[in-house]
PDB file of C-alpha atoms in Angstrom:
ATOM      1  CA  MET A   1      -8.402 -19.425  -2.677  1.00 65.00           C
ATOM      2  CA  ARG A   2      -5.190 -17.593  -1.735  1.00 73.00           C
ATOM      3  CA  LYS A   3      -5.285 -13.919  -0.743  1.00 84.00           C
ATOM      4  CA  VAL A   4      -3.078 -11.061  -2.023  1.00 87.00           C
ATOM      5  CA  ILE A   5      -3.652  -7.516  -0.745  1.00 92.00           C
ATOM      6  CA  LEU A   6      -2.002  -4.821  -2.867  1.00 91.00           C
ATOM      7  CA  VAL A   7      -1.822  -1.466  -1.035  1.00 94.00           C
ATOM      8  CA  ASN A   8      -1.644   1.649  -3.225  1.00 94.00           C
ATOM      9  CA  GLY A   9      -1.058   5.129  -1.849  1.00 95.00           C
ATOM     10  CA  LEU A  10       1.085   8.234  -1.949  1.00 95.00           C
ATOM     11  CA  LYS A  11       3.876   8.654   0.558  1.00 93.00           C
ATOM     12  CA  ARG A  12       2.583  10.313   3.755  1.00 94.00           C
ATOM     13  CA  SER A  13      -0.951   9.033   3.072  1.00 95.00           C
ATOM     14  CA  GLY A  14      -0.962   6.789   6.127  1.00 93.00           C
ATOM     15  CA  ASN A  15       0.055   3.679   4.171  1.00 93.00           C
ATOM     16  CA  HIS A  16       2.184   2.200   6.935  1.00 91.00           C
ATOM     17  CA  ALA A  17      -0.371   2.958   9.636  1.00 94.00           C
ATOM     18  CA  VAL A  18      -2.952   0.958   7.671  1.00 96.00           C
ATOM     19  CA  ILE A  19      -0.425  -1.782   6.835  1.00 94.00           C
ATOM     20  CA  ASN A  20       0.676  -2.218  10.465  1.00 93.00           C
ATOM     21  CA  TRP A  21      -2.964  -2.390  11.490  1.00 95.00           C
ATOM     22  CA  LEU A  22      -3.610  -5.029   8.803  1.00 95.00           C
ATOM     23  CA  ARG A  23      -0.595  -7.104   9.813  1.00 92.00           C
ATOM     24  CA  ALA A  24      -2.009  -7.415  13.337  1.00 92.00           C
ATOM     25  CA  HIS A  25      -4.940  -9.336  11.831  1.00 92.00           C
ATOM     26  CA  GLY A  26      -2.861 -12.490  11.373  1.00 84.00           C
ATOM     27  CA  SER A  27      -0.055 -14.070   9.398  1.00 79.00           C
ATOM     28  CA  PHE A  28       1.081 -12.027   6.388  1.00 84.00           C
ATOM     29  CA  THR A  29       4.137 -12.150   4.157  1.00 81.00           C
ATOM     30  CA  PHE A  30       4.848  -8.448   3.587  1.00 84.00           C
ATOM     31  CA  PHE A  31       6.645  -6.846   0.624  1.00 82.00           C
ATOM     32  CA  ASN A  32       7.342  -3.189   1.433  1.00 83.00           C
ATOM     33  CA  ASN A  33       7.508  -0.468  -1.253  1.00 79.00           C
ATOM     34  CA  VAL A  34       8.338  -2.981  -3.976  1.00 75.00           C
ATOM     35  CA  ILE A  35       9.110  -0.320  -6.608  1.00 76.00           C
ATOM     36  CA  PRO A  36      11.174   2.443  -4.940  1.00 72.00           C
ATOM     37  CA  VAL A  37      10.359   5.745  -6.638  1.00 77.00           C
ATOM     38  CA  ARG A  38      13.670   7.451  -5.847  1.00 76.00           C
ATOM     39  CA  PRO A  39      15.714   5.715  -8.629  1.00 73.00           C
ATOM     40  CA  ILE A  40      12.934   6.427 -11.120  1.00 73.00           C
ATOM     41  CA  LEU A  41      12.916  10.127 -10.231  1.00 72.00           C
ATOM     42  CA  ASN A  42      16.695  10.096 -10.643  1.00 73.00           C
ATOM     43  CA  GLY A  43      16.279   9.019 -14.261  1.00 74.00           C
ATOM     44  CA  GLN A  44      16.118   5.236 -14.181  1.00 73.00           C
ATOM     45  CA  PRO A  45      13.259   3.669 -16.165  1.00 72.00           C
ATOM     46  CA  LEU A  46      10.285   2.021 -14.519  1.00 64.00           C
ATOM     47  CA  PRO A  47      11.171  -1.656 -14.024  1.00 61.00           C
ATOM     48  CA  PRO A  48       9.473  -4.230 -16.267  1.00 58.00           C
ATOM     49  CA  PRO A  49       6.735  -6.440 -14.793  1.00 51.00           C
ATOM     50  CA  PHE A  50       8.140  -8.004 -11.654  1.00 54.00           C
ATOM     51  CA  GLU A  51       9.003 -11.447 -12.979  1.00 51.00           C
ATOM     52  CA  THR A  52      10.926 -12.347  -9.820  1.00 49.00           C
ATOM     53  CA  LEU A  53       8.073 -11.374  -7.518  1.00 59.00           C
ATOM     54  CA  ASP A  54       5.601 -13.013  -9.890  1.00 57.00           C
ATOM     55  CA  ALA A  55       7.608 -16.260  -9.822  1.00 58.00           C
ATOM     56  CA  PHE A  56       8.005 -16.047  -6.058  1.00 58.00           C
ATOM     57  CA  LEU A  57       4.282 -15.691  -5.549  1.00 61.00           C
ATOM     58  CA  LYS A  58       3.718 -18.733  -7.776  1.00 61.00           C
ATOM     59  CA  SER A  59       6.380 -20.785  -6.010  1.00 58.00           C
ATOM     60  CA  ARG A  60       5.428 -24.060  -4.378  1.00 57.00           C
ATOM     61  CA  VAL A  61       8.876 -24.517  -2.799  1.00 53.00           C
ATOM     62  CA  PRO A  62       8.451 -24.929   0.972  1.00 57.00           C
ATOM     63  CA  ASP A  63      10.201 -22.691   3.493  1.00 59.00           C
ATOM     64  CA  LYS A  64      11.969 -23.897   6.651  1.00 61.00           C
ATOM     65  CA  SER A  65       8.643 -24.556   8.322  1.00 64.00           C
ATOM     66  CA  GLY A  66       7.578 -26.798   5.447  1.00 60.00           C
ATOM     67  CA  ARG A  67       4.997 -24.335   4.158  1.00 59.00           C
ATOM     68  CA  THR A  68       4.931 -22.796   0.707  1.00 57.00           C
ATOM     69  CA  LEU A  69       4.230 -19.093   0.272  1.00 56.00           C
ATOM     70  CA  PHE A  70       0.693 -19.979  -0.719  1.00 55.00           C
ATOM     71  CA  SER A  71       0.099 -22.647   1.892  1.00 54.00           C
ATOM     72  CA  SER A  72      -3.329 -22.596   3.466  1.00 49.00           C
ATOM     73  CA  GLY A  73      -3.725 -19.616   5.785  1.00 51.00           C
ATOM     74  CA  ARG A  74      -0.789 -17.629   4.422  1.00 65.00           C
ATOM     75  CA  ARG A  75      -1.600 -14.194   3.037  1.00 83.00           C
ATOM     76  CA  ILE A  76       0.474 -11.771   0.965  1.00 84.00           C
ATOM     77  CA  LEU A  77       0.587  -8.007   1.584  1.00 89.00           C
ATOM     78  CA  ILE A  78       2.327  -5.802  -1.009  1.00 88.00           C
ATOM     79  CA  SER A  79       2.918  -2.041  -0.763  1.00 90.00           C
ATOM     80  CA  LEU A  80       3.255   0.397  -3.681  1.00 89.00           C
ATOM     81  CA  GLU A  81       4.003   4.077  -3.002  1.00 91.00           C
ATOM     82  CA  ASP A  82       3.838   7.069  -5.371  1.00 91.00           C
ATOM     83  CA  MET A  83       3.088   4.839  -8.375  1.00 87.00           C
ATOM     84  CA  GLU A  84       0.568   5.043 -11.162  1.00 88.00           C
ATOM     85  CA  LEU A  85      -2.345   2.743 -10.449  1.00 90.00           C
ATOM     86  CA  ASP A  86      -1.862   0.535 -13.500  1.00 83.00           C
ATOM     87  CA  VAL A  87       1.848  -0.204 -12.950  1.00 77.00           C
ATOM     88  CA  PRO A  88       2.480  -3.833 -13.991  1.00 68.00           C
ATOM     89  CA  LEU A  89       3.259  -5.990 -10.985  1.00 70.00           C
ATOM     90  CA  ILE A  90       1.484  -9.331 -10.767  1.00 66.00           C
ATOM     91  CA  GLU A  91       0.447 -11.265 -13.849  1.00 62.00           C
ATOM     92  CA  ASN A  92      -1.541 -14.445 -14.420  1.00 60.00           C
ATOM     93  CA  LEU A  93      -1.800 -15.714 -10.869  1.00 62.00           C
ATOM     94  CA  ASP A  94      -4.230 -18.621 -10.637  1.00 67.00           C
ATOM     95  CA  ASP A  95      -6.156 -19.479  -7.500  1.00 70.00           C
ATOM     96  CA  VAL A  96      -5.669 -15.975  -6.072  1.00 76.00           C
ATOM     97  CA  LYS A  97      -8.118 -13.496  -4.600  1.00 84.00           C
ATOM     98  CA  LEU A  98      -6.597 -10.077  -5.309  1.00 87.00           C
ATOM     99  CA  TYR A  99      -7.655  -7.048  -3.269  1.00 93.00           C
ATOM    100  CA  SER A 100      -6.425  -3.601  -4.356  1.00 94.00           C
ATOM    101  CA  LEU A 101      -6.516  -1.184  -1.434  1.00 96.00           C
ATOM    102  CA  LEU A 102      -6.414   2.472  -2.436  1.00 97.00           C
ATOM    103  CA  ILE A 103      -5.497   4.788   0.443  1.00 98.00           C
ATOM    104  CA  LEU A 104      -6.432   8.433  -0.048  1.00 98.00           C
ATOM    105  CA  ARG A 105      -5.629  11.215   2.413  1.00 97.00           C
ATOM    106  CA  ASP A 106      -7.043  14.724   2.308  1.00 96.00           C
ATOM    107  CA  PRO A 107      -4.774  16.953   0.190  1.00 96.00           C
ATOM    108  CA  ARG A 108      -4.150  19.652   2.802  1.00 96.00           C
ATOM    109  CA  ASN A 109      -2.627  17.293   5.357  1.00 95.00           C
ATOM    110  CA  LEU A 110      -0.963  15.114   2.728  1.00 95.00           C
ATOM    111  CA  PHE A 111       0.919  17.957   1.046  1.00 94.00           C
ATOM    112  CA  ALA A 112       1.743  19.675   4.343  1.00 95.00           C
ATOM    113  CA  SER A 113       3.299  16.417   5.553  1.00 94.00           C
ATOM    114  CA  ARG A 114       5.248  15.895   2.320  1.00 93.00           C
ATOM    115  CA  ILE A 115       6.563  19.462   2.272  1.00 93.00           C
ATOM    116  CA  ARG A 116       7.645  19.196   5.906  1.00 93.00           C
ATOM    117  CA  LYS A 117       9.367  15.867   5.179  1.00 90.00           C
ATOM    118  CA  GLY A 118      11.052  17.431   2.150  1.00 87.00           C
ATOM    119  CA  GLY A 119      12.685  20.003   4.406  1.00 87.00           C
ATOM    120  CA  ARG A 120      14.306  17.246   6.487  1.00 88.00           C
ATOM    121  CA  VAL A 121      15.477  14.657   3.929  1.00 86.00           C
ATOM    122  CA  ASP A 122      17.448  14.644   0.684  1.00 86.00           C
ATOM    123  CA  ASN A 123      15.107  12.508  -1.387  1.00 85.00           C
ATOM    124  CA  PRO A 124      13.625  13.444  -4.785  1.00 85.00           C
ATOM    125  CA  ALA A 125      10.364  11.797  -3.730  1.00 84.00           C
ATOM    126  CA  TYR A 126       9.842  14.740  -1.364  1.00 87.00           C
ATOM    127  CA  SER A 127      11.242  17.509  -3.545  1.00 88.00           C
ATOM    128  CA  THR A 128       9.178  20.708  -3.450  1.00 89.00           C
ATOM    129  CA  ASP A 129      10.297  22.188  -6.769  1.00 89.00           C
ATOM    130  CA  GLU A 130       7.537  23.048  -9.221  1.00 92.00           C
ATOM    131  CA  GLU A 131       7.966  20.001 -11.464  1.00 91.00           C
ATOM    132  CA  SER A 132       7.948  17.579  -8.528  1.00 89.00           C
ATOM    133  CA  MET A 133       4.883  19.161  -6.970  1.00 92.00           C
ATOM    134  CA  ARG A 134       3.050  19.003 -10.308  1.00 93.00           C
ATOM    135  CA  ARG A 135       3.840  15.275 -10.480  1.00 91.00           C
ATOM    136  CA  VAL A 136       2.500  14.597  -6.981  1.00 93.00           C
ATOM    137  CA  VAL A 137      -0.623  16.712  -7.498  1.00 96.00           C
ATOM    138  CA  ALA A 138      -1.333  14.813 -10.739  1.00 95.00           C
ATOM    139  CA  LEU A 139      -0.847  11.494  -8.916  1.00 95.00           C
ATOM    140  CA  TRP A 140      -3.171  12.550  -6.086  1.00 97.00           C
ATOM    141  CA  LYS A 141      -5.820  13.553  -8.626  1.00 97.00           C
ATOM    142  CA  SER A 142      -5.532  10.210 -10.422  1.00 97.00           C
ATOM    143  CA  HIS A 143      -5.886   8.381  -7.096  1.00 97.00           C
ATOM    144  CA  ALA A 144      -8.900  10.559  -6.211  1.00 97.00           C
ATOM    145  CA  ARG A 145     -10.571   9.790  -9.547  1.00 98.00           C
ATOM    146  CA  GLU A 146     -10.103   6.069  -8.911  1.00 97.00           C
ATOM    147  CA  TYR A 147     -11.406   6.471  -5.349  1.00 97.00           C
ATOM    148  CA  LEU A 148     -14.543   8.170  -6.727  1.00 97.00           C
ATOM    149  CA  GLU A 149     -14.921   5.374  -9.337  1.00 97.00           C
ATOM    150  CA  LEU A 150     -14.497   7.819 -12.213  1.00 98.00           C
ATOM    151  CA  THR A 151     -11.740   5.537 -13.518  1.00 97.00           C
ATOM    152  CA  HIS A 152     -11.166   1.776 -13.196  1.00 95.00           C
ATOM    153  CA  ARG A 153      -7.420   1.206 -13.387  1.00 94.00           C
ATOM    154  CA  LEU A 154      -6.868  -1.110 -10.428  1.00 92.00           C
ATOM    155  CA  ARG A 155      -7.154  -4.863 -10.761  1.00 87.00           C
ATOM    156  CA  GLY A 156      -9.024  -7.281  -8.525  1.00 88.00           C
ATOM    157  CA  GLN A 157     -11.525  -6.238  -5.876  1.00 93.00           C
ATOM    158  CA  VAL A 158     -10.961  -2.527  -5.301  1.00 96.00           C
ATOM    159  CA  VAL A 159     -11.244  -1.414  -1.665  1.00 97.00           C
ATOM    160  CA  PRO A 160     -11.072   2.390  -1.231  1.00 97.00           C
ATOM    161  CA  VAL A 161      -9.792   3.653   2.125  1.00 97.00           C
ATOM    162  CA  TYR A 162     -10.141   7.307   3.118  1.00 97.00           C
ATOM    163  CA  TYR A 163      -7.347   7.621   5.662  1.00 97.00           C
ATOM    164  CA  ASN A 164      -8.998  10.343   7.765  1.00 95.00           C
ATOM    165  CA  ALA A 165     -12.130   8.238   8.258  1.00 96.00           C
ATOM    166  CA  TRP A 166     -10.124   5.036   8.800  1.00 96.00           C
ATOM    167  CA  PHE A 167      -8.051   6.678  11.537  1.00 94.00           C
ATOM    168  CA  SER A 168     -10.939   8.307  13.374  1.00 94.00           C
ATOM    169  CA  SER A 169     -13.653   5.660  13.090  1.00 96.00           C
ATOM    170  CA  ARG A 170     -13.625   2.199  14.636  1.00 96.00           C
ATOM    171  CA  ASP A 171     -16.704   1.367  12.551  1.00 97.00           C
ATOM    172  CA  CYS A 172     -14.792   2.270   9.386  1.00 96.00           C
ATOM    173  CA  ARG A 173     -11.923  -0.026  10.397  1.00 97.00           C
ATOM    174  CA  ARG A 174     -14.340  -2.803  11.276  1.00 97.00           C
ATOM    175  CA  GLN A 175     -15.949  -2.466   7.838  1.00 97.00           C
ATOM    176  CA  LEU A 176     -12.542  -2.647   6.144  1.00 97.00           C
ATOM    177  CA  SER A 177     -11.715  -5.857   8.016  1.00 96.00           C
ATOM    178  CA  ARG A 178     -15.013  -7.310   6.845  1.00 96.00           C
ATOM    179  CA  GLN A 179     -14.389  -6.281   3.216  1.00 96.00           C
ATOM    180  CA  LEU A 180     -11.042  -8.099   3.290  1.00 95.00           C
ATOM    181  CA  GLY A 181     -12.468 -11.200   4.954  1.00 92.00           C
ATOM    182  CA  LEU A 182     -10.428 -10.653   8.131  1.00 93.00           C
ATOM    183  CA  ARG A 183     -11.459 -11.058  11.749  1.00 93.00           C
ATOM    184  CA  PHE A 184     -11.520  -7.519  13.140  1.00 95.00           C
ATOM    185  CA  THR A 185      -8.923  -6.333  15.624  1.00 95.00           C
ATOM    186  CA  ASP A 186      -7.556  -2.906  16.525  1.00 94.00           C
ATOM    187  CA  LYS A 187      -4.434  -4.426  18.078  1.00 89.00           C
ATOM    188  CA  GLY A 188      -2.156  -2.881  15.425  1.00 86.00           C
ATOM    189  CA  LEU A 189      -3.715   0.586  15.414  1.00 87.00           C
ATOM    190  CA  LYS A 190      -1.011   2.312  17.461  1.00 75.00           C
ATOM    191  CA  LYS A 191       1.952   0.446  16.008  1.00 63.00           C
ATOM    192  CA  VAL A 192       4.438   2.534  14.036  1.00 55.00           C
ATOM    193  CA  SER A 193       7.420   1.387  11.967  1.00 52.00           C
ATOM    194  CA  ASP A 194      10.679   3.263  11.900  1.00 48.00           C
ATOM    195  CA  TRP A 195      12.968   3.265   8.836  1.00 42.00           C
ATOM    196  CA  GLY A 196      14.562  -0.008   9.869  1.00 39.00           C
ATOM    197  CA  GLY A 197      11.243  -1.752  10.225  1.00 42.00           C
ATOM    198  CA  ARG A 198      11.145  -2.116  14.015  1.00 36.00           C
ATOM    199  CA  LYS A 199       7.715  -1.627  15.520  1.00 35.00           C
ATOM    200  CA  PHE A 200       6.998   0.188  18.753  1.00 28.00           C
ATOM    201  CA  LEU A 201       4.044   1.734  20.576  1.00 27.00           C
TER     202      LEU A 201
END
């Protein structure tokens, strides 16, 4: 059984901290922010189901090492940011164990971080006008309802992650590793990615 981990969260929810920590657990093929929200907020429609990604995940064509994307031991990690939880992404994948991580951060720190970021960048994803803030608040509420199991919009095995607890508790991180069938390590806990993707301590 192949493993796909789909990470859902709002921007500034600690998504990349969790992702970098996960990537230290072993070999992952990582797709970052596969549906950028900026073009959508600028008026472009939500893309259709990701046929290219879908086909790529199903591909049996070997890479330079002679392994296919779904060769034994290879795992797929996909990040979605600021998206509705039922956005179409992966369809009809056979022989796949799908985990849907849902990262939720407390609203006070989340919105403080987004507002601060909005003052430093020209990006509609961080706009602080009334309409934009209403959109983000509504998204946070929908993520919170899913976290509390009041809704069931995510596919696969849903794994809720409360960022504050994940960051502060080694036991919480150990439990998350166990839920995902990974051998626990905290090696990636202090790794951070800059915009270009380089990692440093």
